[in-house]
Amino acid sequence: MRVLFIVLGFLFMGIGIIGVIIPILPTAPFLLLSGFFFAKGSKKFHDWFISTKLYKKHLESFVKSKSMTLKSKLSILIPVTIMLIIAFIFVNNLHARIALIILIIVKYLYFFICIKTIKYDERVENNVGLEE
């Protein structure tokens, strides 16, 4: 089972890396999954993952203080919203369209109510999410 967790960790990390390059694919959710699976599979891989620049840039501030910069929030929200709007346009089912609208609304409410928005300067003061 540990091997499966490690493989899933690398799989989701790979998708997260692709998300850094391709703006339509969100990065943070896949990197969060990667961290989860590395933690379940191997302390060694988990420690390595949380020491990478990828983790520090995209996840560290969220994991430590459940906060993100506005830029980070928008880089997650906008591509996903575009994908959901495209799905909304192509779906002809009323129930599916209502579900997509609810999903978009809940997503924005969660990001702006439950996750604190910080300025880049606060990250600097707290040494959170910065490269060493």
PDB file of N, CA and C in Angstrom, residues 60-117:
ATOM      1  N   GLU A  60       3.171  26.224   0.824  1.00  0.00           N
ATOM      2  CA  GLU A  60       3.628  26.400   2.204  1.00  0.00           C
ATOM      3  C   GLU A  60       2.791  27.408   2.994  1.00  0.00           C
ATOM      4  N   SER A  61       2.490  28.553   2.392  1.00  0.00           N
ATOM      5  CA  SER A  61       1.715  29.558   3.130  1.00  0.00           C
ATOM      6  C   SER A  61       0.321  29.042   3.448  1.00  0.00           C
ATOM      7  N   PHE A  62      -0.258  28.286   2.518  1.00  0.00           N
ATOM      8  CA  PHE A  62      -1.588  27.744   2.771  1.00  0.00           C
ATOM      9  C   PHE A  62      -1.554  26.699   3.885  1.00  0.00           C
ATOM     10  N   VAL A  63      -0.586  25.810   3.827  1.00  0.00           N
ATOM     11  CA  VAL A  63      -0.498  24.739   4.821  1.00  0.00           C
ATOM     12  C   VAL A  63      -0.210  25.305   6.210  1.00  0.00           C
ATOM     13  N   LYS A  64       0.672  26.294   6.302  1.00  0.00           N
ATOM     14  CA  LYS A  64       1.057  26.834   7.610  1.00  0.00           C
ATOM     15  C   LYS A  64       0.012  27.767   8.214  1.00  0.00           C
ATOM     16  N   SER A  65      -0.608  28.597   7.375  1.00  0.00           N
ATOM     17  CA  SER A  65      -1.504  29.599   7.955  1.00  0.00           C
ATOM     18  C   SER A  65      -2.880  29.666   7.314  1.00  0.00           C
ATOM     19  N   LYS A  66      -3.178  28.702   6.452  1.00  0.00           N
ATOM     20  CA  LYS A  66      -4.444  28.692   5.713  1.00  0.00           C
ATOM     21  C   LYS A  66      -4.712  30.071   5.107  1.00  0.00           C
ATOM     22  N   SER A  67      -3.671  30.576   4.432  1.00  0.00           N
ATOM     23  CA  SER A  67      -3.784  31.869   3.775  1.00  0.00           C
ATOM     24  C   SER A  67      -3.062  31.817   2.438  1.00  0.00           C
ATOM     25  N   MET A  68      -3.484  32.695   1.524  1.00  0.00           N
ATOM     26  CA  MET A  68      -2.883  32.769   0.200  1.00  0.00           C
ATOM     27  C   MET A  68      -2.877  34.222  -0.247  1.00  0.00           C
ATOM     28  N   THR A  69      -1.984  34.520  -1.167  1.00  0.00           N
ATOM     29  CA  THR A  69      -2.023  35.852  -1.766  1.00  0.00           C
ATOM     30  C   THR A  69      -3.176  35.890  -2.764  1.00  0.00           C
ATOM     31  N   LEU A  70      -3.625  37.080  -3.082  1.00  0.00           N
ATOM     32  CA  LEU A  70      -4.703  37.232  -4.057  1.00  0.00           C
ATOM     33  C   LEU A  70      -4.277  36.641  -5.393  1.00  0.00           C
ATOM     34  N   LYS A  71      -3.029  36.838  -5.765  1.00  0.00           N
ATOM     35  CA  LYS A  71      -2.522  36.289  -7.026  1.00  0.00           C
ATOM     36  C   LYS A  71      -2.630  34.760  -7.033  1.00  0.00           C
ATOM     37  N   SER A  72      -2.278  34.120  -5.930  1.00  0.00           N
ATOM     38  CA  SER A  72      -2.378  32.657  -5.845  1.00  0.00           C
ATOM     39  C   SER A  72      -3.823  32.196  -5.955  1.00  0.00           C
ATOM     40  N   LYS A  73      -4.702  32.893  -5.262  1.00  0.00           N
ATOM     41  CA  LYS A  73      -6.120  32.542  -5.332  1.00  0.00           C
ATOM     42  C   LYS A  73      -6.644  32.641  -6.759  1.00  0.00           C
ATOM     43  N   LEU A  74      -6.334  33.752  -7.408  1.00  0.00           N
ATOM     44  CA  LEU A  74      -6.832  33.958  -8.764  1.00  0.00           C
ATOM     45  C   LEU A  74      -6.215  32.986  -9.753  1.00  0.00           C
ATOM     46  N   SER A  75      -4.957  32.601  -9.527  1.00  0.00           N
ATOM     47  CA  SER A  75      -4.329  31.643 -10.439  1.00  0.00           C
ATOM     48  C   SER A  75      -4.959  30.259 -10.315  1.00  0.00           C
ATOM     49  N   ILE A  76      -5.634  29.999  -9.222  1.00  0.00           N
ATOM     50  CA  ILE A  76      -6.378  28.745  -9.059  1.00  0.00           C
ATOM     51  C   ILE A  76      -7.808  28.922  -9.559  1.00  0.00           C
ATOM     52  N   LEU A  77      -8.454  30.000  -9.155  1.00  0.00           N
ATOM     53  CA  LEU A  77      -9.875  30.192  -9.442  1.00  0.00           C
ATOM     54  C   LEU A  77     -10.183  30.438 -10.917  1.00  0.00           C
ATOM     55  N   ILE A  78      -9.421  31.273 -11.570  1.00  0.00           N
ATOM     56  CA  ILE A  78      -9.757  31.667 -12.942  1.00  0.00           C
ATOM     57  C   ILE A  78      -9.711  30.485 -13.930  1.00  0.00           C
ATOM     58  N   PRO A  79      -8.633  29.690 -13.976  1.00  0.00           N
ATOM     59  CA  PRO A  79      -8.640  28.566 -14.928  1.00  0.00           C
ATOM     60  C   PRO A  79      -9.759  27.559 -14.659  1.00  0.00           C
ATOM     61  N   VAL A  80     -10.015  27.274 -13.398  1.00  0.00           N
ATOM     62  CA  VAL A  80     -11.076  26.318 -13.067  1.00  0.00           C
ATOM     63  C   VAL A  80     -12.437  26.896 -13.445  1.00  0.00           C
ATOM     64  N   THR A  81     -12.630  28.170 -13.209  1.00  0.00           N
ATOM     65  CA  THR A  81     -13.891  28.818 -13.579  1.00  0.00           C
ATOM     66  C   THR A  81     -14.095  28.767 -15.088  1.00  0.00           C
ATOM     67  N   ILE A  82     -13.045  29.013 -15.845  1.00  0.00           N
ATOM     68  CA  ILE A  82     -13.144  28.932 -17.307  1.00  0.00           C
ATOM     69  C   ILE A  82     -13.560  27.532 -17.737  1.00  0.00           C
ATOM     70  N   MET A  83     -12.950  26.519 -17.134  1.00  0.00           N
ATOM     71  CA  MET A  83     -13.320  25.136 -17.470  1.00  0.00           C
ATOM     72  C   MET A  83     -14.774  24.852 -17.114  1.00  0.00           C
ATOM     73  N   LEU A  84     -15.232  25.340 -15.971  1.00  0.00           N
ATOM     74  CA  LEU A  84     -16.620  25.112 -15.573  1.00  0.00           C
ATOM     75  C   LEU A  84     -17.595  25.862 -16.479  1.00  0.00           C
ATOM     76  N   ILE A  85     -17.227  27.045 -16.928  1.00  0.00           N
ATOM     77  CA  ILE A  85     -18.087  27.797 -17.854  1.00  0.00           C
ATOM     78  C   ILE A  85     -18.176  27.077 -19.195  1.00  0.00           C
ATOM     79  N   ILE A  86     -17.051  26.535 -19.657  1.00  0.00           N
ATOM     80  CA  ILE A  86     -17.077  25.755 -20.902  1.00  0.00           C
ATOM     81  C   ILE A  86     -17.994  24.551 -20.743  1.00  0.00           C
ATOM     82  N   ALA A  87     -17.887  23.865 -19.612  1.00  0.00           N
ATOM     83  CA  ALA A  87     -18.782  22.728 -19.353  1.00  0.00           C
ATOM     84  C   ALA A  87     -20.229  23.189 -19.325  1.00  0.00           C
ATOM     85  N   PHE A  88     -20.493  24.332 -18.709  1.00  0.00           N
ATOM     86  CA  PHE A  88     -21.847  24.889 -18.640  1.00  0.00           C
ATOM     87  C   PHE A  88     -22.405  25.127 -20.045  1.00  0.00           C
ATOM     88  N   ILE A  89     -21.584  25.658 -20.935  1.00  0.00           N
ATOM     89  CA  ILE A  89     -22.023  25.959 -22.291  1.00  0.00           C
ATOM     90  C   ILE A  89     -22.380  24.692 -23.060  1.00  0.00           C
ATOM     91  N   PHE A  90     -21.601  23.639 -22.883  1.00  0.00           N
ATOM     92  CA  PHE A  90     -21.800  22.425 -23.664  1.00  0.00           C
ATOM     93  C   PHE A  90     -22.804  21.436 -23.066  1.00  0.00           C
ATOM     94  N   VAL A  91     -23.163  21.632 -21.813  1.00  0.00           N
ATOM     95  CA  VAL A  91     -24.125  20.726 -21.167  1.00  0.00           C
ATOM     96  C   VAL A  91     -25.548  21.220 -21.445  1.00  0.00           C
ATOM     97  N   ASN A  92     -26.411  20.301 -21.818  1.00  0.00           N
ATOM     98  CA  ASN A  92     -27.791  20.682 -22.114  1.00  0.00           C
ATOM     99  C   ASN A  92     -28.761  20.302 -20.993  1.00  0.00           C
ATOM    100  N   ASN A  93     -28.256  19.739 -19.925  1.00  0.00           N
ATOM    101  CA  ASN A  93     -29.086  19.297 -18.821  1.00  0.00           C
ATOM    102  C   ASN A  93     -29.232  20.426 -17.798  1.00  0.00           C
ATOM    103  N   LEU A  94     -30.466  20.790 -17.481  1.00  0.00           N
ATOM    104  CA  LEU A  94     -30.727  21.882 -16.540  1.00  0.00           C
ATOM    105  C   LEU A  94     -30.124  21.603 -15.167  1.00  0.00           C
ATOM    106  N   HIS A  95     -30.260  20.376 -14.677  1.00  0.00           N
ATOM    107  CA  HIS A  95     -29.729  20.028 -13.352  1.00  0.00           C
ATOM    108  C   HIS A  95     -28.202  20.153 -13.323  1.00  0.00           C
ATOM    109  N   ALA A  96     -27.550  19.731 -14.376  1.00  0.00           N
ATOM    110  CA  ALA A  96     -26.091  19.838 -14.445  1.00  0.00           C
ATOM    111  C   ALA A  96     -25.674  21.306 -14.478  1.00  0.00           C
ATOM    112  N   ARG A  97     -26.399  22.133 -15.205  1.00  0.00           N
ATOM    113  CA  ARG A  97     -26.071  23.561 -15.259  1.00  0.00           C
ATOM    114  C   ARG A  97     -26.239  24.219 -13.889  1.00  0.00           C
ATOM    115  N   ILE A  98     -27.296  23.865 -13.188  1.00  0.00           N
ATOM    116  CA  ILE A  98     -27.507  24.401 -11.840  1.00  0.00           C
ATOM    117  C   ILE A  98     -26.377  23.959 -10.920  1.00  0.00           C
ATOM    118  N   ALA A  99     -25.984  22.692 -11.028  1.00  0.00           N
ATOM    119  CA  ALA A  99     -24.887  22.172 -10.202  1.00  0.00           C
ATOM    120  C   ALA A  99     -23.586  22.923 -10.500  1.00  0.00           C
ATOM    121  N   LEU A 100     -23.307  23.218 -11.765  1.00  0.00           N
ATOM    122  CA  LEU A 100     -22.103  23.953 -12.135  1.00  0.00           C
ATOM    123  C   LEU A 100     -22.118  25.377 -11.568  1.00  0.00           C
ATOM    124  N   ILE A 101     -23.264  26.033 -11.633  1.00  0.00           N
ATOM    125  CA  ILE A 101     -23.384  27.382 -11.071  1.00  0.00           C
ATOM    126  C   ILE A 101     -23.158  27.355  -9.567  1.00  0.00           C
ATOM    127  N   ILE A 102     -23.760  26.391  -8.896  1.00  0.00           N
ATOM    128  CA  ILE A 102     -23.580  26.258  -7.440  1.00  0.00           C
ATOM    129  C   ILE A 102     -22.105  25.991  -7.119  1.00  0.00           C
ATOM    130  N   LEU A 103     -21.469  25.136  -7.902  1.00  0.00           N
ATOM    131  CA  LEU A 103     -20.056  24.825  -7.687  1.00  0.00           C
ATOM    132  C   LEU A 103     -19.184  26.069  -7.820  1.00  0.00           C
ATOM    133  N   ILE A 104     -19.434  26.875  -8.834  1.00  0.00           N
ATOM    134  CA  ILE A 104     -18.663  28.106  -9.031  1.00  0.00           C
ATOM    135  C   ILE A 104     -18.861  29.047  -7.833  1.00  0.00           C
ATOM    136  N   ILE A 105     -20.090  29.217  -7.412  1.00  0.00           N
ATOM    137  CA  ILE A 105     -20.378  30.120  -6.293  1.00  0.00           C
ATOM    138  C   ILE A 105     -19.722  29.634  -5.001  1.00  0.00           C
ATOM    139  N   VAL A 106     -19.865  28.349  -4.709  1.00  0.00           N
ATOM    140  CA  VAL A 106     -19.292  27.781  -3.480  1.00  0.00           C
ATOM    141  C   VAL A 106     -17.769  27.893  -3.501  1.00  0.00           C
ATOM    142  N   LYS A 107     -17.184  27.657  -4.657  1.00  0.00           N
ATOM    143  CA  LYS A 107     -15.731  27.740  -4.786  1.00  0.00           C
ATOM    144  C   LYS A 107     -15.234  29.151  -4.447  1.00  0.00           C
ATOM    145  N   TYR A 108     -15.886  30.162  -5.017  1.00  0.00           N
ATOM    146  CA  TYR A 108     -15.466  31.547  -4.735  1.00  0.00           C
ATOM    147  C   TYR A 108     -15.734  31.917  -3.275  1.00  0.00           C
ATOM    148  N   LEU A 109     -16.865  31.500  -2.735  1.00  0.00           N
ATOM    149  CA  LEU A 109     -17.155  31.781  -1.330  1.00  0.00           C
ATOM    150  C   LEU A 109     -16.101  31.148  -0.423  1.00  0.00           C
ATOM    151  N   TYR A 110     -15.751  29.901  -0.702  1.00  0.00           N
ATOM    152  CA  TYR A 110     -14.755  29.219   0.116  1.00  0.00           C
ATOM    153  C   TYR A 110     -13.413  29.951   0.053  1.00  0.00           C
ATOM    154  N   PHE A 111     -12.965  30.271  -1.153  1.00  0.00           N
ATOM    155  CA  PHE A 111     -11.661  30.906  -1.298  1.00  0.00           C
ATOM    156  C   PHE A 111     -11.604  32.290  -0.659  1.00  0.00           C
ATOM    157  N   PHE A 112     -12.697  33.032  -0.680  1.00  0.00           N
ATOM    158  CA  PHE A 112     -12.635  34.393  -0.155  1.00  0.00           C
ATOM    159  C   PHE A 112     -13.177  34.531   1.269  1.00  0.00           C
ATOM    160  N   ILE A 113     -13.859  33.520   1.785  1.00  0.00           N
ATOM    161  CA  ILE A 113     -14.330  33.573   3.168  1.00  0.00           C
ATOM    162  C   ILE A 113     -13.480  32.686   4.085  1.00  0.00           C
ATOM    163  N   CYS A 114     -13.166  31.491   3.642  1.00  0.00           N
ATOM    164  CA  CYS A 114     -12.465  30.533   4.501  1.00  0.00           C
ATOM    165  C   CYS A 114     -10.944  30.630   4.424  1.00  0.00           C
ATOM    166  N   ILE A 115     -10.423  31.134   3.324  1.00  0.00           N
ATOM    167  CA  ILE A 115      -8.973  31.246   3.173  1.00  0.00           C
ATOM    168  C   ILE A 115      -8.601  32.726   3.244  1.00  0.00           C
ATOM    169  N   LYS A 116      -7.800  33.070   4.226  1.00  0.00           N
ATOM    170  CA  LYS A 116      -7.400  34.461   4.429  1.00  0.00           C
ATOM    171  C   LYS A 116      -6.545  34.937   3.254  1.00  0.00           C
ATOM    172  N   THR A 117      -6.810  36.151   2.801  1.00  0.00           N
ATOM    173  CA  THR A 117      -6.005  36.759   1.739  1.00  0.00           C
ATOM    174  C   THR A 117      -4.918  37.600   2.389  1.00  0.00           C
TER     175      THR A 117
END
